[in-house]
């Protein structure tokens, strides 16, 4: 028997997955990346190995396909699974719902079938604050905030994912499952060798800002400044990707240490709200660049303000965000500059 703790990381070449691979290595785990690179670039694997200073196990497998994935479970004694592999473009999910249900739900079902067959008890699931929809009376949400009907197929796959996991755990009481509900992940690894890599025009705010700053895009449009927030622009909880990655390792350690099974959902955010205009100011400060932006109409479906009550992560996982917003934006900017040299 090997003394290595192998952790299966599906979608491990993606934005959150790749940073989690580094956090796992830092804590002595042996990650096995399952990623067919449909939404990532091969150089990310090379750069991960540069950061790690050693080869990293990587299998280019579609994790909704049982047979190739089963081979990996046969080959390694897997201690835990962190399941990231999923599509995440909200707009695309409205246009191509079947693609989202097939991939996001299909891959989860395959992974769980194998977890059951090979008795892997520790599972972390990539969920989202999107499950809260637009909360009725409050902008700061804790885990008791009711889950609302999803407005997009993407959001629906996260709600369904949590429900499937909950039913699965009820049927297999020894399983230790944590759904992490992310707020808005931003930033990059301090080495600037890995980061967020939007294929095509970015949908998310910070990559849009940094690509505008570097001159790849002409101008950022702020989607509305007439919300009832302090400066009129929307408020989100932007969390440094390295903090988010660490939260996965804490959740994994918590599961490994627990003697009893559970299904839990935990918010991962900073607990602080930042407006779009504030984020632009932080970018201008850390980069020294005056951003070209204008105010445009609201984007359909945007929640005016939402941020995390992150107390549960502190109590249950002993985790809190440690990096500042400036750290996050600067790391994203360094990554953008690195990208422009590729
Ligand atoms: N924004 C702009 N201009 C842009 C892009 C974004 O003003 O060009 C604004 C948006 O209106 C919003 C804020 O920047 O107020 C953040 O937008 P993002 O698209 O970066 O993030 P969202 O909070 O809208 O979406 C995120 C995730 C989704 C997830 C959703 C809800 O990207 O996957 O949170 O949980 F579904």
Coordinates of C-alpha atoms and ligand atoms in Angstrom, one line a residue:
X1 CA 0.0 0.0 0.0
X2 CA 1.2 3.4 -0.9
X3 CA 1.5 6.1 1.8
X4 CA 0.6 8.8 -0.7
X5 CA -2.8 10.4 -0.3
X6 CA -4.1 10.5 -3.9
X7 CA -6.8 13.1 -4.5
X8 CA -8.7 13.1 -7.7
X9 CA -9.2 16.6 -9.0
X10 CA -11.6 16.7 -11.9
X11 CA -11.2 19.9 -14.0
X12 CA -7.8 20.3 -12.4
X13 CA -6.4 22.3 -15.3
X14 CA -9.2 24.9 -14.9
X15 CA -9.0 28.2 -13.0
X16 CA -10.0 27.0 -9.5
X17 CA -8.8 23.4 -10.1
X18 CA -5.3 24.4 -11.0
X19 CA -4.9 26.6 -7.9
X20 CA -6.3 23.8 -5.8
X21 CA -3.7 21.4 -7.2
X22 CA -1.0 23.7 -5.9
X23 CA -2.7 24.0 -2.4
X24 CA -3.0 20.2 -2.3
X25 CA 0.7 19.8 -3.1
X26 CA 1.7 22.3 -0.5
X27 CA -0.1 20.2 2.1
X28 CA 1.6 17.0 1.0
X29 CA -1.3 15.5 -1.0
X30 CA -0.8 13.8 -4.4
X31 CA -3.3 15.3 -6.8
X32 CA -4.4 13.4 -9.9
X33 CA -5.7 15.8 -12.5
X34 CA -8.6 14.6 -14.7
X35 CA -9.0 17.2 -17.4
X36 CA -9.4 16.7 -21.2
X37 CA -8.3 20.3 -21.6
X38 CA -11.5 21.3 -23.5
X39 CA -11.6 24.5 -21.5
X40 CA -7.9 24.9 -20.6
X41 CA -4.6 25.1 -22.3
X42 CA -1.9 22.4 -22.1
X43 CA 0.7 24.9 -20.9
X44 CA -1.2 25.2 -17.6
X45 CA -0.1 21.6 -16.8
X46 CA 3.5 22.5 -17.6
X47 CA 3.4 25.6 -15.5
X48 CA 1.8 23.7 -12.6
X49 CA 4.8 21.3 -12.8
X50 CA 7.2 24.3 -12.8
X51 CA 5.5 25.7 -9.7
X52 CA 5.5 22.2 -8.1
X53 CA 9.1 21.4 -9.2
X54 CA 8.0 17.9 -10.1
X55 CA 5.8 16.0 -12.5
X56 CA 2.0 16.0 -11.8
X57 CA -0.3 13.1 -12.6
X58 CA -2.7 14.2 -15.4
X59 CA -5.2 12.1 -17.4
X60 CA -6.9 13.8 -20.4
X61 CA -10.2 12.1 -19.7
X62 CA -13.8 13.3 -20.2
X63 CA -15.1 12.5 -16.7
X64 CA -18.6 11.8 -17.9
X65 CA -17.2 8.6 -19.5
X66 CA -17.2 5.8 -17.0
X67 CA -14.7 3.3 -18.5
X68 CA -11.6 5.5 -18.8
X69 CA -12.2 7.1 -15.4
X70 CA -12.7 3.7 -13.8
X71 CA -9.2 2.8 -14.9
X72 CA -7.8 5.6 -12.8
X73 CA -9.7 4.4 -9.8
X74 CA -8.4 0.9 -10.4
X75 CA -4.8 2.1 -10.6
X76 CA -4.7 4.4 -7.5
X77 CA -6.0 4.1 -4.0
X78 CA -7.9 7.4 -4.0
X79 CA -8.5 9.1 -0.6
X80 CA -10.7 12.0 -1.8
X81 CA -12.3 13.6 -4.8
X82 CA -12.6 17.3 -5.6
X83 CA -15.1 17.6 -8.4
X84 CA -14.7 20.8 -10.4
X85 CA -15.2 19.6 -14.0
X86 CA -18.2 21.5 -15.3
X87 CA -19.2 24.2 -17.8
X88 CA -19.8 27.6 -16.2
X89 CA -20.8 30.2 -18.8
X90 CA -24.2 31.4 -17.6
X91 CA -25.3 32.9 -21.0
X92 CA -24.2 29.8 -23.0
X93 CA -26.2 27.6 -20.6
X94 CA -29.4 29.4 -21.6
X95 CA -28.6 28.9 -25.3
X96 CA -27.4 25.3 -24.9
X97 CA -29.1 23.8 -21.9
X98 CA -28.6 20.1 -22.9
X99 CA -24.8 20.6 -23.1
X100 CA -24.9 21.9 -19.5
X101 CA -27.1 19.1 -18.1
X102 CA -25.3 16.4 -20.0
X103 CA -21.8 17.5 -18.9
X104 CA -22.4 19.0 -15.5
X105 CA -24.8 16.4 -14.2
X106 CA -23.4 13.5 -16.3
X107 CA -19.9 13.9 -15.0
X108 CA -21.1 14.2 -11.4
X109 CA -23.1 11.0 -11.7
X110 CA -20.1 9.2 -13.2
X111 CA -17.8 10.4 -10.4
X112 CA -20.3 9.4 -7.7
X113 CA -20.8 5.9 -9.2
X114 CA -17.1 5.3 -9.0
X115 CA -16.9 6.8 -5.5
X116 CA -19.5 4.3 -4.4
X117 CA -17.8 1.4 -6.2
X118 CA -14.3 2.2 -4.9
X119 CA -15.5 3.3 -1.5
X120 CA -14.1 6.9 -1.7
X121 CA -15.8 8.6 1.2
X122 CA -14.4 12.2 1.0
X123 CA -16.0 14.4 -1.7
X124 CA -15.8 18.1 -2.3
X125 CA -18.2 19.6 -4.8
X126 CA -17.9 22.9 -6.6
X127 CA -21.1 24.8 -6.0
X128 CA -21.9 28.5 -6.2
X129 CA -23.7 31.4 -4.5
X130 CA -25.9 31.3 -7.6
X131 CA -28.0 28.8 -5.6
X132 CA -29.3 31.7 -3.5
X133 CA -30.6 33.6 -6.5
X134 CA -31.6 37.1 -5.5
X135 CA -32.1 36.8 -1.8
X136 CA -35.3 38.5 -0.6
X137 CA -34.5 40.5 2.5
X138 CA -30.8 40.6 2.7
X139 CA -27.7 41.0 0.6
X140 CA -25.5 39.1 3.1
X141 CA -26.3 35.4 2.8
X142 CA -25.5 32.5 5.2
X143 CA -26.1 28.9 4.4
X144 CA -29.6 29.0 6.0
X145 CA -30.7 31.4 3.3
X146 CA -33.3 29.5 1.2
X147 CA -32.2 28.1 -2.1
X148 CA -34.2 29.7 -4.9
X149 CA -35.4 28.3 -8.2
X150 CA -32.5 28.8 -10.7
X151 CA -32.9 31.3 -13.4
X152 CA -30.4 29.6 -15.7
X153 CA -29.5 26.0 -16.6
X154 CA -26.0 26.6 -15.2
X155 CA -27.5 27.6 -11.9
X156 CA -29.9 24.6 -12.0
X157 CA -26.9 22.2 -12.4
X158 CA -25.5 23.5 -9.2
X159 CA -28.8 23.2 -7.3
X160 CA -29.3 19.7 -8.8
X161 CA -25.7 18.8 -8.0
X162 CA -26.2 19.6 -4.3
X163 CA -29.5 17.7 -4.3
X164 CA -28.0 14.6 -5.9
X165 CA -25.1 14.7 -3.4
X166 CA -27.6 15.0 -0.5
X167 CA -29.6 12.0 -1.7
X168 CA -26.5 10.0 -2.3
X169 CA -25.1 10.8 1.1
X170 CA -28.5 9.7 2.7
X171 CA -28.1 6.4 1.0
X172 CA -24.4 6.0 1.9
X173 CA -24.2 7.3 5.5
X174 CA -20.5 7.0 5.8
X175 CA -19.8 9.6 3.0
X176 CA -18.4 12.9 4.0
X177 CA -19.5 15.4 1.4
X178 CA -19.0 19.2 1.3
X179 CA -20.5 21.5 -1.3
X180 CA -18.5 24.8 -1.4
X181 CA -20.6 27.7 -2.5
X182 CA -18.2 30.1 -4.1
X183 CA -18.8 33.8 -4.4
X184 CA -16.7 35.6 -7.0
X185 CA -13.2 34.1 -7.4
X186 CA -10.5 36.4 -8.9
X187 CA -6.8 36.7 -9.0
X188 CA -4.0 34.3 -9.8
X189 CA -1.1 32.4 -8.3
X190 CA 1.7 34.7 -7.0
X191 CA 4.1 33.2 -9.6
X192 CA 1.8 34.5 -12.4
X193 CA 2.2 31.1 -14.1
X194 CA -1.4 30.1 -13.7
X195 CA -4.6 32.1 -13.6
X196 CA -8.0 32.6 -15.1
X197 CA -7.9 31.9 -18.9
X198 CA -11.1 32.9 -20.5
X199 CA -11.4 31.4 -24.0
X200 CA -12.8 34.2 -26.1
X201 CA -14.2 37.4 -24.7
X202 CA -14.4 37.2 -20.9
X203 CA -17.8 37.2 -19.3
X204 CA -16.5 38.0 -15.8
X205 CA -15.5 41.4 -14.5
X206 CA -11.9 41.3 -13.5
X207 CA -10.5 39.5 -16.6
X208 CA -12.5 42.1 -18.6
X209 CA -10.8 44.8 -16.7
X210 CA -7.3 43.4 -17.0
X211 CA -7.7 42.7 -20.7
X212 CA -8.9 46.3 -21.2
X213 CA -6.0 47.5 -19.2
X214 CA -3.5 45.6 -21.3
X215 CA -5.1 46.8 -24.5
X216 CA -6.5 43.5 -25.7
X217 CA -10.0 44.9 -25.3
X218 CA -11.0 48.4 -26.1
X219 CA -13.3 49.4 -23.3
X220 CA -15.1 48.0 -20.3
X221 CA -18.8 48.7 -20.0
X222 CA -20.1 49.0 -16.4
X223 CA -23.5 47.3 -16.4
X224 CA -25.6 49.9 -14.7
X225 CA -24.9 52.6 -12.1
X226 CA -28.5 53.1 -11.0
X227 CA -28.8 50.3 -8.5
X228 CA -29.7 51.2 -4.9
X229 CA -26.1 50.7 -3.8
X230 CA -23.7 53.2 -2.5
X231 CA -22.3 54.2 -5.9
X232 CA -25.1 52.7 -8.0
X233 CA -23.0 49.8 -9.4
X234 CA -23.5 46.1 -8.4
X235 CA -21.9 44.7 -5.3
X236 CA -20.1 41.3 -5.2
X237 CA -17.8 39.4 -2.8
X238 CA -14.5 39.0 -4.7
X239 CA -12.4 36.2 -3.2
X240 CA -8.7 35.6 -4.0
X241 CA -8.3 32.3 -5.9
X242 CA -5.5 31.2 -3.6
X243 CA -7.8 31.6 -0.5
X244 CA -10.5 29.7 -2.4
X245 CA -8.1 26.9 -3.2
X246 CA -7.0 26.7 0.4
X247 CA -10.6 26.3 1.4
X248 CA -10.8 23.1 -0.6
X249 CA -7.8 21.6 1.2
X250 CA -9.3 22.6 4.6
X251 CA -12.6 21.0 3.5
X252 CA -10.8 17.8 2.5
X253 CA -8.8 17.7 5.8
X254 CA -12.0 18.2 7.7
X255 CA -13.6 15.3 5.9
X256 CA -10.5 13.0 6.3
X257 CA -10.5 13.7 10.1
X258 CA -14.2 13.2 10.6
X259 CA -15.2 9.9 12.0
X260 CA -18.9 10.2 10.9
X261 CA -20.5 10.9 7.6
X262 CA -22.1 14.2 6.7
X263 CA -23.4 16.4 3.9
X264 CA -22.6 20.1 4.3
X265 CA -22.8 23.2 2.2
X266 CA -20.4 26.0 3.1
X267 CA -20.1 29.6 1.7
X268 CA -16.6 30.5 0.6
X269 CA -16.3 34.3 0.4
X270 CA -14.6 37.2 2.2
X271 CA -17.7 38.5 3.9
X272 CA -17.0 41.9 2.3
X273 CA -18.9 43.5 -0.6
X274 CA -17.1 45.5 -3.3
X275 CA -18.8 47.5 -6.1
X276 CA -17.9 47.4 -9.8
X277 CA -16.6 51.0 -9.6
X278 CA -14.6 50.2 -6.5
X279 CA -12.9 47.3 -8.2
X280 CA -12.0 49.5 -11.1
X281 CA -10.4 52.0 -8.7
X282 CA -8.4 49.2 -7.1
X283 CA -7.2 48.1 -10.5
X284 CA -6.2 51.6 -11.4
X285 CA -4.3 51.9 -8.1
X286 CA -2.3 48.7 -8.4
X287 CA -1.6 48.9 -12.1
X288 CA -1.0 52.6 -12.4
X289 CA -3.3 52.5 -15.5
X290 CA -6.3 54.7 -16.2
X291 CA -9.0 52.3 -17.3
X292 CA -11.1 53.0 -20.4
X293 CA -14.6 52.4 -19.3
X294 CA -18.1 53.8 -19.6
X295 CA -21.4 53.3 -17.9
X296 CA -23.9 51.2 -19.8
X297 CA -27.4 49.7 -19.2
X298 CA -28.0 47.0 -16.6
X299 CA -27.3 43.4 -17.6
X300 CA -30.4 41.2 -17.5
X301 CA -30.5 38.9 -14.5
X302 CA -27.8 40.7 -12.4
X303 CA -28.4 40.6 -8.7
X304 CA -27.8 44.2 -7.4
X305 CA -25.8 43.1 -4.3
X306 CA -24.8 39.8 -2.7
X307 CA -21.9 38.8 -0.4
X308 CA -21.1 36.0 1.9
X309 CA -21.6 35.4 5.6
X310 CA -18.5 33.3 5.8
X311 CA -18.8 32.4 9.5
X312 CA -19.6 28.7 8.9
X313 CA -16.3 28.3 7.0
X314 CA -14.5 29.7 10.0
X315 CA -16.2 27.4 12.5
X316 CA -16.4 24.2 10.5
X317 CA -13.3 24.4 8.4
X318 CA -11.1 26.8 10.4
X319 CA -10.8 28.8 7.2
X320 CA -11.0 32.5 6.5
X321 CA -9.8 34.6 3.5
X322 CA -6.4 36.1 4.3
X323 CA -5.5 37.9 1.1
X324 CA -6.6 41.5 0.4
X325 CA -8.5 42.8 -2.6
X326 CA -5.3 44.6 -3.7
X327 CA -3.4 41.3 -3.6
X328 CA -6.1 39.7 -5.7
X329 CA -6.2 42.5 -8.3
X330 CA -2.5 42.8 -8.5
X331 CA -2.0 39.0 -9.0
X332 CA -4.6 39.1 -11.8
X333 CA -2.8 42.0 -13.4
X334 CA 0.6 40.2 -13.2
X335 CA -1.0 37.2 -14.8
X336 CA -2.5 39.3 -17.6
X337 CA 1.0 40.8 -18.2
X338 CA 2.5 37.3 -18.3
X339 CA -0.2 36.2 -20.8
X340 CA 0.6 39.0 -23.1
X341 CA 4.1 37.6 -23.5
X342 CA 2.9 34.1 -24.6
Ligands
LIG1 N1 -19.8 43.5 -14.9 C1 -19.7 44.7 -15.6 N2 -19.2 44.7 -16.9 C2 -18.7 43.6 -17.4 C3 -18.8 42.3 -16.7 C4 -19.3 42.4 -15.4 O1 -20.2 45.8 -15.1 O2 -18.2 43.6 -18.6 C5 -20.4 43.5 -13.6 C6 -21.7 42.7 -13.5 O3 -22.8 43.4 -13.8 C7 -21.6 42.3 -12.0 C8 -20.2 42.3 -11.6 O4 -19.5 43.0 -12.7 O5 -22.2 43.3 -11.3 C9 -19.6 40.9 -11.6 O6 -20.0 40.2 -12.7 P1 -19.4 38.8 -13.1 O7 -20.0 38.4 -14.4 O8 -17.9 38.8 -13.0 O9 -19.9 37.9 -11.9 P2 -21.4 37.5 -11.5 O10 -21.5 37.8 -10.0 O11 -22.4 38.1 -12.3 O12 -21.4 35.9 -11.8 C10 -20.7 35.1 -10.9 C11 -20.2 33.9 -11.6 C12 -21.3 33.0 -12.1 C13 -22.3 32.8 -11.1 C14 -22.8 34.1 -10.5 C15 -23.8 33.9 -9.4 O13 -19.4 34.2 -12.7 O14 -20.7 31.8 -12.5 O15 -21.7 34.7 -9.9 O16 -23.3 33.1 -8.4 F1 -23.4 32.1 -11.6

